[in-house]
């Protein structure tokens, strides 16, 4: 059984720009695609660890059971009671 964990990313102090297809970055998006997010995460990991550790982790993703999976990001907001509301898609398969 898969274990799901929701992580809330807050960029309030550090604004970000998610560029979309175009010659430059003419279009922006309100979410970050999973492949871009994984690439950014792995690049940061590569700056912190040795070549051997990076290769070991990368090899684990090439197996049929990767250590974790990352989805695209989704927006969230607050309701009238100041509670967080997540705008998530409905899962096709329940965990």
PDB file of C-alpha atoms in Angstrom:
ATOM      1  CA  UNK A   1       0.000   0.000   0.000  1.00  0.00           C
ATOM      2  CA  UNK A   2       1.343   3.438  -0.938  1.00  0.00           C
ATOM      3  CA  UNK A   3       1.831   6.070   1.729  1.00  0.00           C
ATOM      4  CA  UNK A   4       0.693   9.529   0.634  1.00  0.00           C
ATOM      5  CA  UNK A   5       1.926  12.732   2.203  1.00  0.00           C
ATOM      6  CA  UNK A   6       0.719  16.220   1.397  1.00  0.00           C
ATOM      7  CA  UNK A   7       3.392  18.916   1.595  1.00  0.00           C
ATOM      8  CA  UNK A   8       2.323  22.555   1.619  1.00  0.00           C
ATOM      9  CA  UNK A   9       4.843  24.789  -0.169  1.00  0.00           C
ATOM     10  CA  UNK A  10       4.703  28.428   0.899  1.00  0.00           C
ATOM     11  CA  UNK A  11       6.587  30.901  -1.297  1.00  0.00           C
ATOM     12  CA  UNK A  12       5.307  34.022   0.491  1.00  0.00           C
ATOM     13  CA  UNK A  13       8.796  35.233   1.444  1.00  0.00           C
ATOM     14  CA  UNK A  14      10.431  34.012  -1.798  1.00  0.00           C
ATOM     15  CA  UNK A  15       8.349  34.704  -4.906  1.00  0.00           C
ATOM     16  CA  UNK A  16       8.704  32.212  -7.749  1.00  0.00           C
ATOM     17  CA  UNK A  17       7.947  32.275 -11.471  1.00  0.00           C
ATOM     18  CA  UNK A  18       6.695  29.120 -13.180  1.00  0.00           C
ATOM     19  CA  UNK A  19       7.321  29.692 -16.877  1.00  0.00           C
ATOM     20  CA  UNK A  20       5.386  27.912 -19.611  1.00  0.00           C
ATOM     21  CA  UNK A  21       6.094  27.120 -23.245  1.00  0.00           C
ATOM     22  CA  UNK A  22       7.327  30.045 -25.302  1.00  0.00           C
ATOM     23  CA  UNK A  23      10.460  31.551 -26.766  1.00  0.00           C
ATOM     24  CA  UNK A  24      11.192  33.203 -23.437  1.00  0.00           C
ATOM     25  CA  UNK A  25       9.003  33.013 -20.378  1.00  0.00           C
ATOM     26  CA  UNK A  26       5.998  34.828 -21.824  1.00  0.00           C
ATOM     27  CA  UNK A  27       3.436  32.633 -20.109  1.00  0.00           C
ATOM     28  CA  UNK A  28       3.203  31.739 -16.454  1.00  0.00           C
ATOM     29  CA  UNK A  29       1.371  29.027 -14.573  1.00  0.00           C
ATOM     30  CA  UNK A  30      -0.034  28.804 -11.078  1.00  0.00           C
ATOM     31  CA  UNK A  31       1.443  25.339 -10.581  1.00  0.00           C
ATOM     32  CA  UNK A  32       4.722  23.518 -11.022  1.00  0.00           C
ATOM     33  CA  UNK A  33       4.828  20.350 -13.128  1.00  0.00           C
ATOM     34  CA  UNK A  34       6.147  17.183 -11.488  1.00  0.00           C
ATOM     35  CA  UNK A  35       9.138  16.738 -13.837  1.00  0.00           C
ATOM     36  CA  UNK A  36      10.287  20.322 -13.222  1.00  0.00           C
ATOM     37  CA  UNK A  37       9.778  19.934  -9.465  1.00  0.00           C
ATOM     38  CA  UNK A  38      11.723  16.641  -9.405  1.00  0.00           C
ATOM     39  CA  UNK A  39      14.551  18.163 -11.442  1.00  0.00           C
ATOM     40  CA  UNK A  40      14.829  21.138  -9.068  1.00  0.00           C
ATOM     41  CA  UNK A  41      14.772  18.831  -6.031  1.00  0.00           C
ATOM     42  CA  UNK A  42      17.402  16.502  -7.504  1.00  0.00           C
ATOM     43  CA  UNK A  43      19.636  19.447  -8.480  1.00  0.00           C
ATOM     44  CA  UNK A  44      19.534  20.736  -4.905  1.00  0.00           C
ATOM     45  CA  UNK A  45      20.303  17.197  -3.621  1.00  0.00           C
ATOM     46  CA  UNK A  46      23.282  16.998  -5.992  1.00  0.00           C
ATOM     47  CA  UNK A  47      24.754  20.169  -4.486  1.00  0.00           C
ATOM     48  CA  UNK A  48      24.647  18.661  -0.988  1.00  0.00           C
ATOM     49  CA  UNK A  49      25.909  15.103  -1.475  1.00  0.00           C
ATOM     50  CA  UNK A  50      28.804  13.206  -3.057  1.00  0.00           C
ATOM     51  CA  UNK A  51      28.797  11.789  -6.586  1.00  0.00           C
ATOM     52  CA  UNK A  52      28.487   8.262  -5.167  1.00  0.00           C
ATOM     53  CA  UNK A  53      25.420   9.174  -3.082  1.00  0.00           C
ATOM     54  CA  UNK A  54      23.813  10.930  -6.064  1.00  0.00           C
ATOM     55  CA  UNK A  55      24.372   7.907  -8.309  1.00  0.00           C
ATOM     56  CA  UNK A  56      22.993   5.553  -5.628  1.00  0.00           C
ATOM     57  CA  UNK A  57      19.796   7.603  -5.276  1.00  0.00           C
ATOM     58  CA  UNK A  58      19.381   8.022  -9.029  1.00  0.00           C
ATOM     59  CA  UNK A  59      19.782   4.254  -9.561  1.00  0.00           C
ATOM     60  CA  UNK A  60      16.971   3.662  -7.056  1.00  0.00           C
ATOM     61  CA  UNK A  61      14.621   5.658  -9.300  1.00  0.00           C
ATOM     62  CA  UNK A  62      15.384   3.332 -12.226  1.00  0.00           C
ATOM     63  CA  UNK A  63      13.910   0.333 -10.383  1.00  0.00           C
ATOM     64  CA  UNK A  64      10.271  -0.727 -10.357  1.00  0.00           C
ATOM     65  CA  UNK A  65       9.949   0.634  -6.818  1.00  0.00           C
ATOM     66  CA  UNK A  66      11.389   4.178  -6.588  1.00  0.00           C
ATOM     67  CA  UNK A  67      11.942   5.595  -3.065  1.00  0.00           C
ATOM     68  CA  UNK A  68       9.268   8.265  -3.612  1.00  0.00           C
ATOM     69  CA  UNK A  69       7.179   9.925  -6.299  1.00  0.00           C
ATOM     70  CA  UNK A  70       6.389  13.604  -6.759  1.00  0.00           C
ATOM     71  CA  UNK A  71       3.198  14.953  -8.283  1.00  0.00           C
ATOM     72  CA  UNK A  72       2.618  18.328  -9.849  1.00  0.00           C
ATOM     73  CA  UNK A  73       1.879  21.097  -7.386  1.00  0.00           C
ATOM     74  CA  UNK A  74      -1.628  22.450  -6.877  1.00  0.00           C
ATOM     75  CA  UNK A  75      -2.927  25.740  -5.548  1.00  0.00           C
ATOM     76  CA  UNK A  76      -4.518  26.197  -2.146  1.00  0.00           C
ATOM     77  CA  UNK A  77      -6.353  29.006  -0.419  1.00  0.00           C
ATOM     78  CA  UNK A  78      -8.275  29.912   2.718  1.00  0.00           C
ATOM     79  CA  UNK A  79     -11.971  29.715   3.416  1.00  0.00           C
ATOM     80  CA  UNK A  80     -13.998  32.304   5.356  1.00  0.00           C
ATOM     81  CA  UNK A  81     -12.933  30.658   8.650  1.00  0.00           C
ATOM     82  CA  UNK A  82      -9.247  31.071   7.732  1.00  0.00           C
ATOM     83  CA  UNK A  83      -8.864  27.308   7.255  1.00  0.00           C
ATOM     84  CA  UNK A  84      -6.705  25.979   4.435  1.00  0.00           C
ATOM     85  CA  UNK A  85      -8.558  24.643   1.381  1.00  0.00           C
ATOM     86  CA  UNK A  86      -6.609  22.378  -0.980  1.00  0.00           C
ATOM     87  CA  UNK A  87      -7.634  22.193  -4.644  1.00  0.00           C
ATOM     88  CA  UNK A  88      -6.561  18.635  -5.439  1.00  0.00           C
ATOM     89  CA  UNK A  89      -7.669  16.330  -8.246  1.00  0.00           C
ATOM     90  CA  UNK A  90      -9.704  13.226  -7.439  1.00  0.00           C
ATOM     91  CA  UNK A  91      -7.509  10.120  -7.432  1.00  0.00           C
ATOM     92  CA  UNK A  92      -8.265   7.494 -10.079  1.00  0.00           C
ATOM     93  CA  UNK A  93      -7.009   4.780  -7.753  1.00  0.00           C
ATOM     94  CA  UNK A  94      -7.410   5.011  -4.004  1.00  0.00           C
ATOM     95  CA  UNK A  95      -4.241   4.181  -2.003  1.00  0.00           C
TER      96      UNK A  95
END
